[in-house]
Coordinates of C-alpha atoms in Angstrom, one line a residue:
M1 CA -11.9 -24.5 18.1
P2 CA -9.0 -24.5 16.1
N3 CA -5.8 -22.4 17.6
Y4 CA -2.9 -21.1 17.3
S5 CA -1.1 -24.2 19.3
N6 CA -3.3 -26.5 17.4
L7 CA -1.8 -25.1 14.3
V8 CA 1.6 -25.2 15.3
S9 CA 0.9 -28.9 16.1
D10 CA -0.6 -30.0 12.8
I11 CA 2.1 -28.3 10.8
K12 CA 4.8 -30.7 12.5
A13 CA 2.4 -33.8 12.3
Y14 CA 1.9 -33.0 8.5
M15 CA 5.0 -32.5 7.6
E16 CA 6.7 -35.1 10.0
D17 CA 9.2 -32.4 11.1
D18 CA 10.1 -31.1 14.7
G19 CA 13.2 -30.2 14.3
A20 CA 14.7 -26.9 16.0
E21 CA 15.0 -25.5 12.7
F22 CA 11.8 -26.2 11.3
T23 CA 10.3 -25.4 14.3
A24 CA 11.8 -21.8 14.6
S25 CA 10.4 -20.9 11.1
I26 CA 6.7 -21.8 11.8
D27 CA 5.5 -18.7 12.7
T28 CA 6.9 -17.3 9.2
F29 CA 5.3 -19.9 7.8
I30 CA 1.9 -19.1 9.5
D31 CA 2.6 -15.2 8.9
V32 CA 3.1 -15.7 5.2
A33 CA -0.1 -18.0 5.1
E34 CA -2.0 -15.4 6.4
L35 CA -0.8 -12.7 4.1
K36 CA -1.9 -14.5 1.2
L37 CA -5.2 -15.5 2.7
S38 CA -5.8 -11.9 2.9
R39 CA -5.4 -11.2 -0.9
D40 CA -6.8 -14.6 -2.0
L41 CA -10.3 -14.9 0.1
V42 CA -12.8 -12.5 -0.8
V43 CA -15.1 -12.6 2.5
P44 CA -16.6 -9.6 4.7
A45 CA -13.8 -10.3 6.9
F46 CA -10.9 -8.7 5.4
R47 CA -13.2 -5.8 4.1
Q48 CA -12.6 -2.6 6.9
R49 CA -13.6 0.9 6.7
A50 CA -11.6 3.7 8.4
T51 CA -12.4 7.4 8.4
S52 CA -9.7 10.3 8.5
A53 CA -9.5 13.7 7.5
L54 CA -7.6 15.9 5.3
S55 CA -6.6 19.1 6.8
T56 CA -6.8 22.5 5.1
N57 CA -3.7 22.8 3.0
D58 CA -2.6 19.0 3.4
P59 CA -2.6 17.0 0.5
F60 CA -1.5 13.8 2.3
I61 CA -3.5 10.9 3.8
T62 CA -1.9 8.5 5.7
L63 CA -3.0 4.9 5.2
P64 CA -4.0 2.3 7.7
T65 CA -1.2 0.2 8.9
D66 CA -3.3 -3.2 8.3
L67 CA -4.0 -2.3 4.4
V68 CA -3.3 -4.9 2.0
V69 CA -5.7 -3.4 -0.8
L70 CA -7.1 -0.4 -1.4
E71 CA -10.6 -0.5 -2.7
N72 CA -11.9 3.1 -2.7
L73 CA -11.7 6.6 -1.0
H74 CA -14.5 8.7 -0.5
L75 CA -14.9 12.2 0.7
N76 CA -17.8 12.4 3.0
N77 CA -19.0 16.1 3.5
A78 CA -22.2 16.6 5.5
N79 CA -23.2 13.3 4.5
T80 CA -22.8 13.6 0.8
R81 CA -20.1 11.3 -0.7
A82 CA -17.9 12.1 -3.3
I83 CA -15.4 9.1 -4.7
L84 CA -12.3 10.1 -5.6
L85 CA -10.6 8.6 -8.6
L86 CA -7.3 6.7 -8.3
R87 CA -4.6 8.4 -11.0
S88 CA -1.2 8.2 -12.0
D89 CA 1.6 10.5 -10.6
E90 CA 2.0 12.1 -14.2
F91 CA -1.5 12.8 -14.3
M92 CA -1.8 14.4 -10.7
I93 CA 1.4 16.6 -11.6
E94 CA -0.4 17.7 -14.8
F95 CA -3.5 18.3 -13.5
W96 CA -2.2 19.9 -10.2
P97 CA 1.2 21.0 -10.8
N98 CA 0.8 23.8 -8.2
R99 CA 0.0 22.2 -4.4
T100 CA -0.4 25.5 -2.8
L101 CA -3.3 26.3 -4.8
T102 CA -6.5 24.6 -3.0
G103 CA -9.8 23.3 -4.3
T104 CA -12.0 20.4 -3.3
P105 CA -10.4 16.9 -4.1
K106 CA -11.1 14.7 -7.1
Y107 CA -7.9 12.5 -7.5
Y108 CA -5.8 10.6 -5.4
S109 CA -2.4 8.9 -6.2
Y110 CA 0.0 6.7 -4.0
Y111 CA 2.7 9.3 -2.9
D112 CA 4.6 6.2 -1.2
N113 CA 3.8 2.9 0.6
T114 CA 2.0 4.7 3.5
T115 CA 0.8 8.0 2.2
L116 CA -1.8 9.2 -0.4
Y117 CA -1.8 12.4 -2.5
V118 CA -4.8 14.2 -3.3
A119 CA -5.5 16.8 -5.7
P120 CA -6.4 19.4 -5.6
T121 CA -4.9 20.3 -2.1
P122 CA -7.9 20.6 0.2
A123 CA -9.0 24.3 0.6
S124 CA -11.2 23.3 3.8
N125 CA -11.2 20.4 6.5
L126 CA -12.9 17.2 4.9
N127 CA -14.0 14.0 6.6
V128 CA -12.5 10.7 3.9
E129 CA -13.7 7.2 4.4
I130 CA -11.2 4.9 3.2
S131 CA -12.8 1.4 2.3
Y132 CA -10.1 -1.5 2.1
R133 CA -8.8 -5.1 2.3
R134 CA -7.1 -5.7 5.6
R135 CA -4.6 -8.1 7.0
L136 CA -6.2 -9.8 10.2
P137 CA -4.4 -9.7 13.5
G138 CA -1.8 -12.3 13.3
L139 CA -1.8 -15.6 15.3
S140 CA 0.9 -16.3 17.5
D141 CA 1.2 -17.0 21.4
S142 CA -0.6 -13.9 22.7
N143 CA -3.1 -14.0 19.9
T144 CA -4.3 -17.5 19.6
T145 CA -7.4 -17.1 17.4
N146 CA -8.5 -15.1 14.8
W147 CA -11.1 -15.5 11.6
L148 CA -9.0 -17.7 9.5
S149 CA -8.4 -20.2 12.6
E150 CA -12.3 -20.0 13.5
N151 CA -14.0 -20.0 10.0
A152 CA -11.2 -21.1 7.5
F153 CA -8.7 -23.4 9.4
D154 CA -8.1 -25.6 6.4
C155 CA -7.0 -22.5 3.9
L156 CA -4.7 -21.7 6.9
L157 CA -3.3 -25.2 7.5
Y158 CA -2.7 -25.8 3.7
G159 CA -1.3 -22.4 2.9
C160 CA 1.1 -23.0 6.0
L161 CA 2.1 -26.7 4.5
V162 CA 2.7 -25.2 1.0
E163 CA 5.2 -22.6 3.1
A164 CA 6.7 -25.5 5.0
S165 CA 6.8 -27.5 1.9
S166 CA 8.8 -24.9 0.4
F167 CA 11.2 -24.7 3.3
N168 CA 11.8 -28.5 3.1
R169 CA 12.3 -28.2 -0.5
N170 CA 9.6 -31.0 -1.1
D171 CA 8.1 -30.2 -4.4
A172 CA 6.0 -33.0 -4.4
M173 CA 4.3 -32.0 -1.1
M174 CA 4.2 -28.5 -2.2
Q175 CA 2.3 -29.2 -5.5
K176 CA -0.1 -31.4 -3.0
Y177 CA -0.5 -28.8 -0.6
T178 CA -1.0 -26.0 -3.1
A179 CA -3.7 -27.7 -5.0
L180 CA -5.8 -28.2 -1.5
Y181 CA -5.1 -24.9 -0.6
Q182 CA -6.5 -23.6 -3.7
A183 CA -9.7 -25.9 -3.3
A184 CA -10.3 -24.8 0.0
V185 CA -10.0 -21.0 -1.1
Q186 CA -12.6 -21.6 -3.5
A187 CA -14.7 -23.2 -1.4
V188 CA -14.7 -20.5 1.2
N189 CA -15.0 -17.9 -1.5
R190 CA -18.0 -19.7 -2.8
E191 CA -19.5 -19.4 0.9
G192 CA -19.2 -15.9 0.9
N193 CA -20.6 -15.5 -2.4
M194 CA -23.6 -17.2 -1.2
R195 CA -24.4 -14.8 1.8

């Protein structure tokens, strides 16, 4: 089964570069390729659900640290689900200008990079379910496999080779590996759609 060590060796072999500067950058190639794949692949491995809680008089929710894209936010009250709708900051301010007033949340917006803001401010403690696309645990010396290395190694390798070609300023190779990357991503997404 392909793993981190295989990937590092393959990157060096495909690029025919085992120089110190190139080798020191391989973890960056892998990190960038994994992040790109978390955006490009539409497979269940990247979907995650997390539960959180809204506290009385507190309109803020901290987002999961592995979140790449928020898909939806639900209130889960006595097994009854209600979807909260994404709105702009301007809408939120106009809709609920006084955060000290409370009610049942209907809307949310991004407060900052790690926090959501809901309106109305919760009148009671509420359970929340966050559905999102996540970033998988990254490959490294200590985490030698993940879903990508086990199920989409071609996507991972070609993604890394795109980054390595950019690093080496080799536009022709970058175009070649970009096309191979895109084809591999399409194939994995087709497989995912067949499930």
